[in-house]
């Protein structure tokens, strides 16, 4: 049998066009963010590429503004507990789903992942109605609860991917060798799915950090960074907006870079 | 002593283990052997406590342990995949059961590694993932021994190792069993492993034990055709038997020449004559008690033995002999020749279906 040979030139062209395509897609996605960052350093009220002048003034203004500071505080006060709690719930769910057999397992997955597939604007609306019915009200706590509903299943999904890769016999071996539940989880299961839990946690924080719809329905009078930006956009734009938007982008970026470095170090350790 | 009484496991309408009875003495090397899907792993998992039986009882030294959880049970299972903790070093793996049982770590790791013939200075502080298959197997064994179980359960832990290593580890396991005076229960589909290591064999088929006893007894006196075939590569011929009784039977067959009297260990009327490949020879003339004229289809040199495969158009039956290489050289046989594949009456085993 003869194998069809691809000429090196064709192969190079194929690889080249693939890289070009990926680069274009990446550019397409990054360009809006990039223009936001450029605008945040622009000295002027309305952005123009002509006579561009660099300034840190808007950042200064953003950091000194009381309303922005409180919006920032509120965002942190929501995102941090959401990250911690959703990581715990999501990890628990992932362990239950991937490591144990129970009745209606398939339905459990479907039900747990359902919130992800709802448009956030509807989910937020539903939650907002429900919050007043059950007397939860509006504010930081309802916003935390609302985001948990949406983010926990995503964490569960992320952790499940790692958990599925762990040999189920390892858990049985631990039991077999006398491990009680505490030992089993702290010494065997959690260390083995640690990477997934960290990824899930980062995911949770980024999603909570950037969330608009749920907090806009549930946070009530408390404004967060995203609702503050939205408010500014609809009720009078100021050049501080790009600076604030860039700030939340930097935080997300920092976490993504952190996640990549973490992944890289884990990989280096394993080799 | 470990006893299992009417142990049964059902999955819906499927009966995986069908009222099995086991009796294993302390210190014994017992092997549960059977083809894939016969229920042997299910049985072992019930003994280990990882699976609850549908009914029946497991009793260890007079104590009912049927529903005792694995972590409370004085058994330890060596998994087929070894299941070492991949995020731990060899030392941490072996220390794990010592710590869970609240004992002091005090030189046991080195002792156990030496027991499974690994150099502690070289291997103790390696990551579990850095080991070769054979080394992982040894560490898994050391880790299970560190639990200090009354019974060591082994689920085909040698299956994925190469042949030479398998043979060596089989011997080492048998030695370890004697050395530690610990009960070993080994599950395998490999007859060879069972024969080399065991004091007692349980042949399992379709979820039930079909013969129990010392391996040499089962090898020499299988209860039926299935066991005879399973216990070793053998020719199986349909026979009609007369004058069955007193330990002998007169057999005739359309599949080989001559009729004769053959010893039989069973009272049932035999339906098959079984003769192992290595109890047959191939020569131009029929000079043994039984034989068939065959057309030689294939000659496979296996090292010190030669496998000769033949067929006969009239009986529509395949015939195989495994002869020593020197014997084969003396006969001067080639593919395409016609010769007699033959055996003596005392090598034949009579079995019912």
Coordinates of C-alpha atoms in Angstrom, one line a residue:
Chain A
X1 CA 0.0 0.0 0.0
X2 CA 1.3 3.4 -0.8
X3 CA 0.8 6.4 1.3
X4 CA -0.1 9.7 -0.3
X5 CA 2.8 12.2 0.2
X6 CA 2.0 15.8 0.9
X7 CA 4.6 18.1 -0.4
X8 CA 6.4 20.2 2.2
X9 CA 5.2 23.5 0.6
X10 CA 1.6 22.5 0.8
X11 CA 2.1 21.4 4.4
X12 CA 3.6 24.8 5.2
X13 CA 0.8 26.7 3.5
X14 CA -1.7 24.7 5.4
X15 CA 0.0 25.4 8.7
X16 CA 0.5 29.0 7.7
X17 CA -3.1 29.6 6.8
X18 CA -4.2 27.9 10.0
X19 CA -2.1 30.2 12.2
X20 CA -3.3 33.2 10.2
X21 CA -6.9 32.2 10.8
X22 CA -6.3 31.7 14.6
X23 CA -4.5 35.1 14.7
X24 CA -7.4 36.8 13.0
X25 CA -10.0 35.3 15.3
X26 CA -7.9 36.3 18.3
X27 CA -7.5 39.8 16.9
X28 CA -11.3 40.0 16.3
X29 CA -11.9 39.2 20.0
X30 CA -9.1 41.3 21.4
X31 CA -9.6 44.4 19.4
X32 CA -12.6 45.8 21.4
X33 CA -10.8 45.2 24.7
X34 CA -7.7 46.8 23.2
X35 CA -9.5 49.9 22.1
X36 CA -11.1 50.1 25.6
X37 CA -7.6 50.1 27.1
X38 CA -6.3 52.7 24.6
X39 CA -9.3 54.9 25.3
X40 CA -8.7 54.7 29.0
X41 CA -5.4 56.5 28.6
X42 CA -6.8 59.1 26.2
X43 CA -6.7 62.6 27.4
X44 CA -10.0 64.0 26.2
X45 CA -13.7 63.6 26.7
X46 CA -14.6 61.7 23.5
X47 CA -12.2 59.3 22.0
X48 CA -10.5 60.0 18.7
X49 CA -7.4 58.4 17.1
X50 CA -6.2 61.8 15.8
X51 CA -4.3 63.9 18.2
X52 CA -4.0 61.1 20.8
X53 CA -2.6 62.2 24.1
X54 CA -1.6 59.9 26.9
X55 CA -2.8 60.4 30.4
X56 CA -3.3 58.5 33.7
X57 CA -5.8 61.1 34.8
X58 CA -8.9 58.9 34.4
X59 CA -7.4 56.1 36.4
X60 CA -6.6 58.6 39.1
X61 CA -10.2 59.9 39.0
X62 CA -11.5 56.4 39.1
X63 CA -9.5 55.4 42.1
X64 CA -10.4 58.6 44.0
X65 CA -14.1 58.5 43.3
X66 CA -16.2 57.4 46.3
X67 CA -19.0 55.9 44.2
X68 CA -16.5 53.8 42.2
X69 CA -14.7 52.8 45.3
X70 CA -17.9 51.5 46.9
X71 CA -18.9 49.8 43.6
X72 CA -15.5 48.1 43.7
X73 CA -15.9 47.1 47.3
X74 CA -19.3 45.7 46.6
X75 CA -18.0 43.7 43.6
X76 CA -15.3 42.2 45.8
X77 CA -17.8 41.5 48.6
X78 CA -19.9 39.5 46.1
X79 CA -17.1 37.9 44.1
X80 CA -15.0 36.6 47.0
X81 CA -17.8 34.7 48.8
X82 CA -19.2 33.5 45.5
X83 CA -15.8 32.1 44.6
X84 CA -15.3 30.3 47.8
X85 CA -18.9 28.9 48.1
X86 CA -19.3 28.0 44.5
X87 CA -16.0 26.2 44.5
X88 CA -17.1 24.2 47.5
X89 CA -20.5 23.4 46.1
X90 CA -19.2 22.7 42.6
X91 CA -16.4 20.5 43.8
X92 CA -18.8 18.5 46.0
X93 CA -21.2 18.2 43.0
X94 CA -18.3 17.1 40.8
X95 CA -17.2 14.4 43.3
X96 CA -20.7 13.2 43.7
X97 CA -21.3 13.1 40.0
X98 CA -18.1 11.5 38.9
X99 CA -17.0 9.3 41.8
X100 CA -20.3 7.8 43.0
X101 CA -23.2 6.0 41.6
X102 CA -26.6 7.1 42.7
X103 CA -30.2 6.9 41.3
X104 CA -31.1 9.4 38.6
X105 CA -27.4 10.3 38.0
X106 CA -28.0 11.5 34.5
X107 CA -31.0 13.6 35.5
X108 CA -28.9 15.1 38.3
X109 CA -26.3 16.3 35.8
X110 CA -29.0 17.8 33.5
X111 CA -30.7 19.6 36.4
X112 CA -27.5 20.9 37.8
X113 CA -26.3 22.3 34.5
X114 CA -29.6 23.7 33.5
X115 CA -29.0 27.3 34.9
X116 CA -26.0 27.6 32.5
X117 CA -28.2 27.3 29.5
X118 CA -30.7 29.9 30.5
X119 CA -30.2 33.5 29.1
X120 CA -28.8 35.4 32.1
X121 CA -31.2 38.2 31.6
X122 CA -34.1 35.8 32.2
X123 CA -32.4 34.0 35.0
X124 CA -31.8 37.3 36.7
X125 CA -35.4 38.4 36.2
X126 CA -36.7 35.1 37.6
X127 CA -34.4 35.4 40.6
X128 CA -35.4 38.9 41.2
X129 CA -39.1 37.9 41.3
X130 CA -38.4 35.0 43.5
X131 CA -36.2 37.1 45.9
X132 CA -39.1 39.3 46.7
X133 CA -41.5 36.3 47.1
X134 CA -39.3 34.5 49.6
X135 CA -38.5 37.7 51.3
X136 CA -34.8 37.6 50.5
X137 CA -34.9 41.2 49.4
X138 CA -32.2 42.9 47.4
X139 CA -28.6 43.6 48.2
X140 CA -25.2 41.9 48.6
X141 CA -26.5 38.7 50.0
X142 CA -29.2 38.1 47.4
X143 CA -26.7 38.9 44.7
X144 CA -24.3 36.2 46.2
X145 CA -27.1 33.6 46.3
X146 CA -28.1 34.5 42.7
X147 CA -24.6 34.2 41.4
X148 CA -24.1 30.9 43.2
X149 CA -27.0 29.4 41.3
X150 CA -25.4 30.2 38.0
X151 CA -21.7 29.7 38.8
X152 CA -21.7 26.6 41.0
X153 CA -22.7 24.3 38.1
X154 CA -20.0 25.8 35.9
X155 CA -17.4 25.0 38.7
X156 CA -18.9 21.5 38.9
X157 CA -18.4 21.1 35.2
X158 CA -14.8 22.3 35.3
X159 CA -13.9 20.1 38.3
X160 CA -15.7 17.1 36.8
X161 CA -13.2 17.1 33.8
X162 CA -10.3 16.6 36.2
X163 CA -12.2 14.2 38.5
X164 CA -13.1 11.9 35.6
X165 CA -9.4 11.4 34.9
X166 CA -8.7 9.9 38.3
X167 CA -8.5 6.1 38.5
X168 CA -11.6 5.1 40.5
X169 CA -9.6 2.2 42.0
X170 CA -7.4 4.7 43.8
X171 CA -10.4 5.8 46.0
X172 CA -11.3 2.2 46.7
X173 CA -7.6 1.4 47.5
X174 CA -7.6 4.2 50.1
X175 CA -10.8 2.8 51.7
X176 CA -9.3 -0.7 51.5
X177 CA -6.2 0.5 53.3
X178 CA -8.2 1.8 56.2
X179 CA -8.9 5.4 55.3
X180 CA -12.0 7.0 56.9
X181 CA -13.9 9.6 54.9
X182 CA -11.9 12.6 56.2
X183 CA -8.6 10.9 55.3
X184 CA -9.9 9.8 51.9
X185 CA -10.9 13.3 50.9
X186 CA -8.1 15.3 52.4
X187 CA -5.2 13.0 51.5
X188 CA -6.4 11.3 48.3
X189 CA -9.4 12.7 46.4
X190 CA -8.8 16.5 46.9
X191 CA -5.1 16.4 46.2
X192 CA -5.8 14.5 43.0
X193 CA -8.4 16.9 41.7
X194 CA -6.6 20.0 43.1
X195 CA -5.8 21.4 39.6
X196 CA -9.5 21.2 38.6
X197 CA -10.5 22.9 41.8
X198 CA -8.1 25.7 41.3
X199 CA -9.3 26.2 37.7
X200 CA -12.9 26.1 38.8
X201 CA -12.2 28.7 41.5
X202 CA -10.5 31.0 39.0
X203 CA -13.4 30.5 36.7
X204 CA -15.9 31.3 39.4
X205 CA -14.1 34.5 40.4
X206 CA -13.8 35.8 36.9
X207 CA -17.5 35.0 36.2
X208 CA -18.6 36.7 39.5
X209 CA -16.2 39.6 38.9
X210 CA -17.6 40.3 35.5
X211 CA -21.3 39.5 36.1
X212 CA -23.8 42.1 35.2
X213 CA -27.3 40.7 34.8
X214 CA -27.7 38.8 38.0
X215 CA -26.3 41.7 40.2
X216 CA -28.3 44.3 38.3
X217 CA -31.5 42.5 39.3
X218 CA -30.5 41.5 42.8
X219 CA -28.0 43.9 44.3
X220 CA -30.7 46.6 44.8
X221 CA -29.3 50.0 45.7
X222 CA -25.8 48.6 46.0
X223 CA -24.0 49.2 42.8
X224 CA -21.1 47.1 41.6
X225 CA -18.5 47.9 39.0
X226 CA -20.5 46.5 36.1
X227 CA -23.8 48.1 37.2
X228 CA -21.9 51.4 37.7
X229 CA -20.5 51.2 34.2
X230 CA -23.9 50.4 32.8
X231 CA -25.4 53.3 34.7
X232 CA -22.8 55.7 33.4
X233 CA -23.3 54.5 29.9
X234 CA -27.1 55.2 30.0
X235 CA -27.1 58.2 32.2
X236 CA -24.2 60.3 31.1
X237 CA -20.9 58.9 29.9
X238 CA -17.7 60.1 31.5
X239 CA -14.2 59.2 30.3
X240 CA -13.7 57.5 33.6
X241 CA -15.8 54.6 32.2
X242 CA -13.1 53.1 30.0
X243 CA -10.6 53.4 32.9
X244 CA -12.9 51.5 35.2
X245 CA -13.8 49.0 32.6
X246 CA -10.1 48.5 31.9
X247 CA -9.5 48.0 35.6
X248 CA -11.8 45.1 35.8
X249 CA -10.3 43.7 32.7
X250 CA -6.8 43.9 34.2
X251 CA -8.0 41.9 37.2
X252 CA -9.5 39.2 35.0
X253 CA -6.3 39.2 32.9
X254 CA -4.2 38.8 35.9
X255 CA -6.1 35.8 37.0
X256 CA -6.0 34.2 33.6
X257 CA -2.2 34.7 33.4
X258 CA -2.0 33.3 37.0
X259 CA -4.0 30.3 35.9
X260 CA -1.7 29.7 32.9
X261 CA 1.4 30.0 35.1
X262 CA -0.1 27.6 37.6
X263 CA -0.9 25.1 34.9
X264 CA 2.6 25.5 33.4
X265 CA 4.2 24.9 36.8
X266 CA 2.1 21.8 37.5
X267 CA 3.0 20.4 34.1
X268 CA 6.7 21.1 34.7
X269 CA 6.5 19.4 38.1
X270 CA 4.9 16.3 36.6
X271 CA 7.6 15.9 34.0
Chain B
X1 CA -10.4 -19.5 58.3
X2 CA -12.4 -17.7 55.7
X3 CA -15.7 -19.1 54.7
X4 CA -18.3 -17.8 52.2
X5 CA -21.7 -19.4 52.4
X6 CA -24.1 -19.2 49.5
X7 CA -22.6 -15.9 48.4
X8 CA -24.7 -14.3 45.7
X9 CA -24.6 -11.1 43.6
X10 CA -27.3 -10.1 41.2
X11 CA -27.4 -7.1 38.9
X12 CA -31.1 -6.8 38.0
X13 CA -31.8 -10.1 36.3
X14 CA -28.2 -10.9 35.8
X15 CA -26.7 -13.3 38.3
X16 CA -23.0 -12.5 38.5
X17 CA -22.2 -14.8 41.4
X18 CA -24.5 -17.7 42.0
X19 CA -24.5 -19.0 45.5
X20 CA -20.8 -19.7 45.8
X21 CA -19.3 -21.5 48.8
X22 CA -15.7 -21.0 49.7
X23 CA -13.6 -22.5 52.5
X24 CA -10.1 -21.2 52.8
X25 CA -7.7 -22.1 55.6
X26 CA -5.5 -19.5 57.3
X27 CA -2.1 -19.3 55.4
X28 CA -3.5 -21.0 52.4
X29 CA -2.8 -19.7 48.8
X30 CA -6.2 -20.0 47.2
X31 CA -6.8 -19.1 43.6
X32 CA -10.1 -18.4 42.0
X33 CA -9.7 -19.2 38.3
X34 CA -12.1 -18.9 35.4
X35 CA -12.7 -17.3 32.1
X36 CA -13.5 -13.6 31.6
X37 CA -17.0 -12.8 32.9
X38 CA -17.3 -15.8 35.2
X39 CA -17.8 -13.6 38.2
X40 CA -14.4 -14.0 39.8
X41 CA -13.7 -10.3 40.2
X42 CA -17.2 -9.7 41.6
X43 CA -16.6 -12.4 44.1
X44 CA -13.3 -10.9 45.1
X45 CA -14.8 -7.4 45.5
X46 CA -17.4 -8.9 47.8
X47 CA -14.6 -10.5 49.9
X48 CA -12.8 -7.1 50.0
X49 CA -16.0 -5.3 51.0
X50 CA -16.2 -3.0 48.0
X51 CA -19.4 -4.7 46.9
X52 CA -22.4 -5.8 49.0
X53 CA -23.7 -9.3 48.3
X54 CA -27.3 -9.7 47.4
X55 CA -27.4 -12.6 49.8
X56 CA -25.1 -15.0 51.6
X57 CA -22.5 -14.7 54.3
X58 CA -18.8 -14.1 54.6
X59 CA -17.2 -15.3 57.8
X60 CA -13.6 -14.7 59.0
X61 CA -12.3 -16.7 62.0
X62 CA -15.8 -17.0 63.3
X63 CA -16.8 -13.4 62.7
X64 CA -19.5 -12.3 60.3
X65 CA -17.9 -9.7 58.0
X66 CA -20.4 -9.7 55.2
X67 CA -21.3 -6.1 55.6
X68 CA -18.1 -4.8 57.2
X69 CA -16.8 -1.8 55.3
X70 CA -13.5 -2.2 53.5
X71 CA -11.7 0.1 55.9
X72 CA -12.8 -1.9 58.9
X73 CA -12.1 -5.3 57.2
X74 CA -8.8 -7.1 57.8
X75 CA -8.4 -7.7 54.1
X76 CA -6.4 -5.8 51.6
X77 CA -6.8 -5.8 47.9
X78 CA -4.0 -5.5 45.3
X79 CA -5.8 -4.0 42.3
X80 CA -5.2 -5.0 38.7
X81 CA -4.3 -1.4 37.9
X82 CA -2.3 -1.4 41.2
X83 CA -4.1 1.9 42.1
X84 CA -1.0 3.6 43.7
X85 CA -1.6 7.1 44.9
X86 CA 0.0 9.0 42.0
X87 CA 0.5 12.2 43.9
X88 CA 2.6 10.5 46.6
X89 CA 6.1 9.0 46.7
X90 CA 6.7 5.3 47.2
X91 CA 7.3 5.9 50.9
X92 CA 4.1 8.0 51.3
X93 CA 2.1 5.2 49.6
X94 CA 3.4 2.6 51.9
X95 CA 3.1 4.8 55.0
X96 CA -0.6 5.5 54.1
X97 CA -2.1 2.3 55.7
X98 CA 0.3 2.5 58.6
X99 CA -1.0 6.0 59.5
X100 CA -4.7 5.2 58.8
X101 CA -4.5 2.3 61.3
X102 CA -2.9 4.6 63.9
X103 CA 0.5 2.9 64.1
X104 CA 3.9 4.5 64.4
X105 CA 6.0 4.7 61.2
X106 CA 9.2 3.1 62.3
X107 CA 11.3 1.5 59.6
X108 CA 8.5 -0.6 58.1
X109 CA 8.8 1.1 54.7
X110 CA 12.4 -0.1 54.2
X111 CA 11.5 -3.6 55.6
X112 CA 8.5 -4.0 53.3
X113 CA 10.4 -2.7 50.2
X114 CA 13.1 -5.3 50.9
X115 CA 10.4 -7.9 51.3
X116 CA 9.1 -7.2 47.8
X117 CA 12.7 -7.0 46.6
X118 CA 13.0 -3.3 45.9
X119 CA 16.0 -1.4 47.1
X120 CA 14.7 1.2 49.6
X121 CA 17.7 3.5 49.0
X122 CA 16.9 3.7 45.3
X123 CA 13.1 3.6 45.2
X124 CA 11.6 4.8 48.5
X125 CA 11.6 8.5 47.7
X126 CA 10.6 8.2 44.0
X127 CA 7.3 9.5 42.9
X128 CA 4.8 6.6 42.4
X129 CA 4.4 7.7 38.7
X130 CA 8.1 7.3 38.0
X131 CA 8.1 3.5 38.5
X132 CA 8.0 0.8 35.9
X133 CA 5.0 -1.7 35.8
X134 CA 6.9 -4.4 37.7
X135 CA 8.0 -1.9 40.3
X136 CA 4.5 -0.5 40.7
X137 CA 3.2 -4.0 41.2
X138 CA 5.8 -4.5 44.0
X139 CA 5.0 -1.2 45.7
X140 CA 1.3 -2.0 45.5
X141 CA 2.0 -5.3 47.2
X142 CA 4.2 -3.7 49.9
X143 CA 1.5 -1.1 50.5
X144 CA -1.2 -3.8 51.0
X145 CA 1.1 -5.7 53.3
X146 CA 1.7 -2.5 55.3
X147 CA -2.0 -2.6 56.2
X148 CA -1.1 -5.9 58.0
X149 CA -4.2 -7.7 56.7
X150 CA -5.3 -11.2 57.7
X151 CA -6.1 -11.9 54.1
X152 CA -4.4 -10.5 51.0
X153 CA -6.6 -10.3 48.0
X154 CA -5.1 -10.1 44.6
X155 CA -7.0 -9.2 41.4
X156 CA -4.8 -10.3 38.5
X157 CA -2.1 -7.9 39.6
X158 CA 0.4 -9.5 37.1
X159 CA -1.9 -9.4 34.1
X160 CA -0.3 -6.4 32.4
X161 CA 3.3 -7.4 33.0
X162 CA 5.5 -9.1 30.5
X163 CA 5.8 -12.9 30.5
X164 CA 9.2 -13.2 32.1
X165 CA 8.3 -10.8 34.9
X166 CA 5.0 -12.6 35.5
X167 CA 6.7 -15.9 36.0
X168 CA 9.2 -14.4 38.4
X169 CA 6.6 -12.5 40.4
X170 CA 4.4 -15.6 40.6
X171 CA 7.2 -17.5 42.3
X172 CA 7.9 -14.5 44.6
X173 CA 4.2 -14.3 45.6
X174 CA 4.2 -18.0 46.4
X175 CA 7.3 -17.6 48.5
X176 CA 5.9 -14.6 50.3
X177 CA 2.7 -16.5 51.2
X178 CA 4.8 -19.1 53.0
X179 CA 7.2 -16.6 54.5
X180 CA 4.4 -14.4 56.0
X181 CA 2.0 -17.3 56.7
X182 CA -0.8 -15.0 55.4
X183 CA -3.9 -16.1 53.6
X184 CA -3.6 -15.1 49.9
X185 CA -6.6 -15.2 47.6
X186 CA -5.7 -14.7 44.0
X187 CA -8.0 -14.2 41.1
X188 CA -6.9 -15.0 37.6
X189 CA -8.0 -16.3 34.2
X190 CA -4.5 -17.7 33.7
X191 CA -4.3 -21.3 34.5
X192 CA -0.5 -21.3 34.6
X193 CA -0.5 -18.7 37.4
X194 CA -3.0 -20.8 39.3
X195 CA -1.0 -24.0 39.0
X196 CA 2.3 -22.5 40.0
X197 CA 1.2 -20.7 43.1
X198 CA -1.8 -22.2 44.6
X199 CA -2.5 -24.7 47.4
X200 CA -6.2 -24.7 46.5
X201 CA -8.1 -23.9 43.4
X202 CA -11.7 -22.8 42.8
X203 CA -12.7 -23.1 39.2
X204 CA -15.5 -20.7 38.5
X205 CA -17.8 -20.7 35.5
X206 CA -21.0 -18.7 35.0
X207 CA -20.9 -17.4 38.6
X208 CA -20.5 -20.7 40.3
X209 CA -17.7 -23.0 41.4
X210 CA -17.6 -26.1 39.3
X211 CA -14.6 -27.7 40.9
X212 CA -12.5 -27.2 44.0
X213 CA -9.3 -28.8 45.2
X214 CA -5.6 -28.9 45.0
X215 CA -4.5 -27.8 41.5
X216 CA -2.8 -31.0 40.6
X217 CA -6.0 -33.0 41.4
X218 CA -8.0 -30.7 39.2
X219 CA -5.4 -30.9 36.5
X220 CA -5.4 -34.7 36.5
X221 CA -9.0 -35.3 37.3
X222 CA -11.2 -32.6 35.9
X223 CA -14.9 -32.9 36.5
X224 CA -16.1 -32.1 33.1
X225 CA -15.2 -31.1 29.6
X226 CA -15.1 -27.4 30.3
X227 CA -12.5 -27.8 33.1
X228 CA -10.5 -30.3 31.2
X229 CA -10.2 -27.8 28.3
X230 CA -9.6 -24.9 30.6
X231 CA -6.9 -26.6 32.6
X232 CA -4.6 -27.0 29.6
X233 CA -4.4 -27.1 25.9
X234 CA -6.1 -30.4 25.0
X235 CA -7.7 -32.4 22.2
X236 CA -11.3 -33.3 23.0
X237 CA -12.9 -36.2 21.2
X238 CA -16.5 -37.5 21.5
X239 CA -16.6 -41.1 22.6
X240 CA -19.2 -43.8 23.3
X241 CA -18.5 -45.6 26.5
X242 CA -19.5 -49.2 27.6
X243 CA -18.9 -51.2 30.8
X244 CA -18.5 -48.1 32.9
X245 CA -17.6 -49.0 36.5
X246 CA -14.9 -50.0 38.8
X247 CA -12.8 -47.1 37.7
X248 CA -12.6 -48.0 34.1
X249 CA -14.6 -47.6 30.9
X250 CA -14.4 -49.1 27.4
X251 CA -14.4 -46.4 24.8
X252 CA -14.8 -46.2 21.1
X253 CA -14.8 -43.2 18.9
X254 CA -15.3 -42.2 15.3
X255 CA -12.7 -39.6 15.7
X256 CA -9.7 -41.8 16.4
X257 CA -8.7 -45.4 15.8
X258 CA -8.8 -48.4 18.1
X259 CA -11.1 -49.1 21.1
X260 CA -9.8 -49.7 24.5
X261 CA -10.1 -49.5 28.3
X262 CA -9.4 -46.2 29.9
X263 CA -9.2 -45.3 33.7
X264 CA -11.9 -43.0 34.8
X265 CA -12.2 -41.1 38.2
X266 CA -15.9 -40.3 37.7
X267 CA -19.0 -42.5 38.0
X268 CA -20.8 -40.6 35.3
X269 CA -20.9 -42.1 31.8
X270 CA -18.1 -40.3 30.0
X271 CA -18.9 -38.5 26.8
X272 CA -15.5 -37.1 25.9
X273 CA -11.9 -38.3 25.9
X274 CA -9.5 -35.5 26.6
X275 CA -5.8 -35.8 25.9
X276 CA -3.4 -32.9 26.4
X277 CA -1.3 -31.7 23.5
X278 CA 1.9 -32.6 25.3
X279 CA 0.7 -36.1 26.0
X280 CA 0.5 -36.8 22.2
X281 CA 3.2 -37.6 19.7
X282 CA 3.2 -37.8 15.9
X283 CA 4.8 -40.7 14.1
X284 CA 4.4 -42.4 10.8
X285 CA 3.0 -45.7 12.3
X286 CA 0.4 -46.1 15.0
X287 CA 2.1 -47.8 17.9
X288 CA 0.4 -46.3 20.9
X289 CA -3.1 -47.3 22.3
X290 CA -5.1 -44.6 20.4
X291 CA -4.4 -42.4 17.4
X292 CA -5.7 -40.8 14.3
X293 CA -4.2 -40.5 10.8
X294 CA -3.7 -36.8 10.2
X295 CA -2.6 -34.6 7.4
X296 CA 0.1 -32.3 8.9
X297 CA -1.1 -28.7 8.3
X298 CA 1.3 -26.7 10.4
X299 CA 4.5 -27.0 12.4
X300 CA 5.3 -24.3 15.0
X301 CA 8.6 -24.4 16.8
X302 CA 8.0 -22.9 20.3
X303 CA 11.6 -23.2 21.6
X304 CA 12.1 -26.5 23.4
X305 CA 8.8 -27.9 22.2
X306 CA 7.1 -28.1 18.7
X307 CA 3.4 -27.7 18.1
X308 CA 2.2 -30.0 15.3
X309 CA -1.3 -29.2 14.0
X310 CA -3.1 -31.7 11.8
X311 CA -6.5 -32.5 10.4
X312 CA -8.5 -35.4 9.1
X313 CA -11.0 -34.8 6.3
X314 CA -13.1 -37.9 7.2
X315 CA -13.6 -37.0 10.9
X316 CA -13.6 -33.2 10.2
X317 CA -11.6 -32.8 13.3
X318 CA -8.4 -30.9 14.2
X319 CA -5.6 -32.7 16.1
X320 CA -2.7 -31.0 17.9
X321 CA 0.4 -32.4 19.5
X322 CA 3.1 -30.7 21.4
X323 CA 6.3 -32.7 21.3
X324 CA 9.8 -32.1 22.6
X325 CA 12.1 -30.6 20.1
X326 CA 14.5 -33.6 20.2
X327 CA 11.7 -36.0 19.7
X328 CA 10.4 -33.9 16.8
X329 CA 13.9 -33.9 15.2
X330 CA 14.0 -37.7 15.4
X331 CA 10.8 -38.1 13.4
X332 CA 11.6 -36.1 10.3
X333 CA 8.2 -34.6 9.8
X334 CA 7.2 -31.9 7.3
X335 CA 4.0 -30.0 6.5
X336 CA 1.9 -32.0 4.0
X337 CA 3.0 -35.3 5.4
X338 CA 0.5 -37.9 6.6
X339 CA 1.2 -39.5 10.0
X340 CA -0.4 -40.8 13.2
X341 CA -1.1 -38.4 16.0
X342 CA -1.3 -40.8 19.0
X343 CA -1.3 -41.3 22.7
X344 CA -1.4 -43.9 25.4
X345 CA -4.6 -44.9 27.3
X346 CA -3.2 -43.9 30.7
X347 CA -2.8 -40.3 29.4
X348 CA -6.4 -40.0 28.4
X349 CA -9.0 -38.4 30.7
X350 CA -12.6 -39.3 30.4
X351 CA -15.2 -36.6 31.2
X352 CA -18.9 -35.9 30.9
X353 CA -20.2 -32.8 29.1

